[in-house]
Amino acid sequence: MTDKDFEEPQGEQPDGAEVQPDAEGSEATAADPAAQPAEAVDGDGLTVDDILGAEQTDEAAEAEKSDYETQLLHDLKRLQAEYANYRRRTEEQREVEIARARGEAVKGLLPVLDDLDRAEKHGDLGEGSPFSAVGAKLRTVAERLGIVAYGAAGEAFDPQRHEAIFQQPVPGTTESTILEVVEVGYRLGDVELRPAKVVVAVPAE
């Protein structure tokens, strides 16, 4: 029998090489968009996922940048407020310390002012007397320094400003009042140098 009783498989090479797809099948696959892989590239070499991912990344970066700037602005405002409060407290404390220092300095004049008051009550500071000019100068200096005397008979008694050394019941008195000033009180601005020592008239039972 001269003819082969079987036919060789189409596409198989006599030497056992692998079967190659025909040209028509290759062209059909290349021309069919549905047959393209999911990660197809565009003309710039970027995939669709790359483009979408880049857009999402830009939006996230902008949002993160905005949040960061907002936080920085908030921190800056907080620091400014803290610094302003610190300066205010420091200035107030400085004024208080200055007043206290001045108060301690002028306390040395209080005994001299007390002597002037006693001399005046005894008539030693009458016009033309040897000490009248000296007394006037000392009182002028005290006023310039800001020393203020307080406490007078007839005023309402204030335990925050007056020191009661004696209470005397007085008929007809409805509230505690100063009956007599034993020692005048002094203050310098808001600093209490010395309370006024007084005799207090109180309602009689």
Coordinates of C-alpha atoms in Angstrom, one line a residue:
M1 CA 0.0 0.0 0.0
T2 CA 1.7 3.2 -1.2
D3 CA -0.6 5.9 0.3
K4 CA -0.3 6.7 4.0
D5 CA -3.3 5.3 5.9
F6 CA -3.4 8.4 8.2
E7 CA -2.9 12.1 7.7
E8 CA -0.5 14.2 9.7
P9 CA -2.1 16.6 12.1
Q10 CA -2.5 20.1 10.5
G11 CA 0.1 22.5 11.8
E12 CA 2.4 19.8 13.3
Q13 CA 5.9 19.9 12.0
P14 CA 7.5 16.7 11.0
D15 CA 10.3 17.2 13.5
G16 CA 8.0 17.5 16.5
A17 CA 8.0 21.3 16.8
E18 CA 5.2 23.0 18.7
V19 CA 2.1 24.0 16.8
Q20 CA 2.0 27.8 16.0
P21 CA -1.3 29.7 15.8
D22 CA -2.2 30.7 12.3
A23 CA -1.8 34.2 11.1
E24 CA -5.5 34.9 10.8
G25 CA -6.2 33.9 14.4
S26 CA -3.4 36.2 15.6
E27 CA -4.7 39.2 13.6
A28 CA -8.2 38.6 14.9
T29 CA -7.1 38.6 18.5
A30 CA -5.1 41.8 18.0
A31 CA -8.0 43.5 16.3
D32 CA -10.6 42.5 19.0
P33 CA -10.7 45.2 21.8
A34 CA -12.4 42.7 24.1
A35 CA -9.4 40.4 23.8
Q36 CA -7.0 43.1 25.0
P37 CA -5.7 42.6 28.6
A38 CA -7.3 44.6 31.4
E39 CA -4.1 46.6 32.0
A40 CA -3.9 48.1 28.5
V41 CA -1.5 51.0 28.2
D42 CA -2.2 54.3 26.6
G43 CA 0.1 56.2 24.3
D44 CA 2.1 57.6 27.3
G45 CA 2.8 54.1 28.7
L46 CA 0.3 54.5 31.6
T47 CA -2.4 52.0 32.5
V48 CA -6.0 53.0 33.4
D49 CA -5.3 51.9 36.9
D50 CA -2.2 54.2 37.0
I51 CA -4.3 57.2 35.8
L52 CA -7.1 56.6 38.3
G53 CA -4.7 56.0 41.1
A54 CA -2.8 59.2 40.3
E55 CA -6.0 61.3 40.4
Q56 CA -7.0 59.8 43.8
T57 CA -3.5 60.4 45.1
D58 CA -3.6 64.1 44.1
E59 CA -6.9 64.6 45.8
A60 CA -5.8 62.9 49.0
A61 CA -2.6 65.0 49.0
E62 CA -4.6 68.2 48.6
A63 CA -6.9 67.3 51.4
E64 CA -4.0 66.3 53.7
K65 CA -2.2 69.6 52.8
S66 CA -5.4 71.6 53.7
D67 CA -5.8 69.8 57.0
Y68 CA -2.1 70.4 57.9
E69 CA -2.4 74.1 57.1
T70 CA -5.6 74.4 59.2
Q71 CA -3.8 72.7 62.1
L72 CA -0.8 75.1 61.8
L73 CA -3.1 78.1 61.7
H74 CA -4.9 76.8 64.8
D75 CA -1.6 76.3 66.6
L76 CA -0.4 79.7 65.7
K77 CA -3.6 81.4 67.0
R78 CA -3.3 79.4 70.2
L79 CA 0.3 80.4 70.7
Q80 CA -0.5 84.1 70.0
A81 CA -3.3 84.0 72.7
E82 CA -1.0 82.3 75.2
Y83 CA 1.7 84.9 74.6
A84 CA -0.8 87.8 74.9
N85 CA -2.0 86.4 78.2
Y86 CA 1.5 85.9 79.4
R87 CA 2.4 89.5 78.6
R88 CA -0.7 90.7 80.4
R89 CA 0.0 88.7 83.5
T90 CA 3.6 89.7 83.5
E91 CA 2.7 93.4 83.2
E92 CA 0.2 93.2 86.0
Q93 CA 2.6 91.4 88.2
R94 CA 5.3 94.0 87.4
E95 CA 2.9 96.8 88.4
V96 CA 2.1 95.0 91.7
E97 CA 5.7 94.5 92.5
I98 CA 6.6 98.1 91.7
A99 CA 3.7 99.3 94.0
R100 CA 4.9 97.0 96.8
A101 CA 8.5 98.2 96.5
R102 CA 7.3 101.8 96.6
G103 CA 5.1 101.0 99.6
E104 CA 8.0 99.5 101.5
A105 CA 10.1 102.6 100.7
V106 CA 7.6 105.1 101.9
K107 CA 6.7 103.2 105.1
G108 CA 9.7 105.0 106.6
L109 CA 7.8 108.3 106.3
L110 CA 4.7 107.1 108.3
P111 CA 6.2 107.7 111.8
V112 CA 7.2 111.2 110.7
L113 CA 3.7 111.9 109.4
D114 CA 2.4 110.6 112.8
D115 CA 4.6 113.0 114.6
L116 CA 3.3 115.8 112.4
D117 CA -0.3 114.9 113.3
R118 CA 0.5 114.9 117.0
A119 CA 2.3 118.2 116.8
E120 CA -0.6 119.7 114.9
K121 CA -3.1 118.5 117.6
H122 CA -0.9 120.1 120.3
G123 CA -0.7 123.4 118.3
D124 CA 3.0 123.1 117.5
L125 CA 2.5 123.5 113.8
G126 CA 0.6 126.8 113.9
E127 CA 1.3 129.4 111.3
G128 CA 4.7 131.0 111.9
S129 CA 5.9 128.2 114.2
P130 CA 9.4 126.8 113.7
F131 CA 8.1 123.4 112.4
S132 CA 5.3 124.6 110.2
A133 CA 7.4 125.0 107.1
V134 CA 9.1 121.6 107.6
G135 CA 5.7 119.9 108.2
A136 CA 4.3 121.4 105.0
K137 CA 7.2 120.2 102.9
L138 CA 7.0 116.7 104.3
R139 CA 3.3 116.5 103.6
T140 CA 3.9 117.8 100.0
V141 CA 6.5 115.1 99.5
A142 CA 4.1 112.4 100.7
E143 CA 1.3 113.6 98.4
R144 CA 3.7 113.5 95.4
L145 CA 4.6 110.0 96.2
G146 CA 0.9 109.1 96.2
I147 CA 0.5 108.5 99.9
V148 CA -3.1 108.9 100.9
A149 CA -4.3 109.2 104.5
Y150 CA -7.7 107.9 105.5
G151 CA -9.9 107.5 108.6
A152 CA -12.0 110.2 110.2
A153 CA -14.6 110.4 112.9
G154 CA -18.1 109.9 111.7
E155 CA -17.2 107.5 108.9
A156 CA -18.8 104.1 108.6
F157 CA -16.6 101.4 110.1
D158 CA -15.0 99.1 107.5
P159 CA -13.2 96.1 108.9
Q160 CA -11.3 95.8 105.6
R161 CA -9.7 99.3 106.1
H162 CA -10.1 100.0 109.8
E163 CA -8.7 98.3 112.9
A164 CA -11.0 98.6 115.8
I165 CA -9.1 98.8 119.1
F166 CA -12.2 99.5 121.2
Q167 CA -16.0 99.3 120.8
Q168 CA -18.1 101.7 122.7
P169 CA -21.9 101.4 122.9
V170 CA -23.6 104.7 122.0
P171 CA -27.3 105.2 122.4
G172 CA -29.0 106.1 119.1
T173 CA -26.3 104.5 117.0
T174 CA -27.8 102.3 114.3
E175 CA -24.6 101.1 112.6
S176 CA -21.0 100.8 113.5
T177 CA -19.2 104.2 113.0
I178 CA -15.8 105.6 113.8
L179 CA -16.0 107.5 117.1
E180 CA -12.4 108.5 117.3
V181 CA -9.2 108.0 115.2
V182 CA -6.3 106.8 117.3
E183 CA -3.9 106.4 114.4
V184 CA -4.5 107.5 110.8
G185 CA -4.4 104.9 108.1
Y186 CA -2.3 105.1 104.9
R187 CA -2.4 103.5 101.5
L188 CA -0.4 103.9 98.3
G189 CA -2.5 103.3 95.3
D190 CA -4.0 99.8 95.8
V191 CA -1.4 98.9 98.4
E192 CA -2.5 99.1 102.1
L193 CA 0.4 100.6 104.0
R194 CA -1.3 100.6 107.4
P195 CA -4.9 100.3 108.5
A196 CA -6.5 103.1 110.5
K197 CA -6.8 102.3 114.2
V198 CA -10.1 103.6 115.5
V199 CA -12.6 103.5 118.4
V200 CA -15.9 102.2 117.1
A201 CA -19.3 103.4 118.2
V202 CA -21.8 100.5 118.2
P203 CA -25.5 100.4 118.9
A204 CA -26.4 100.2 122.6
E205 CA -28.4 97.3 123.8

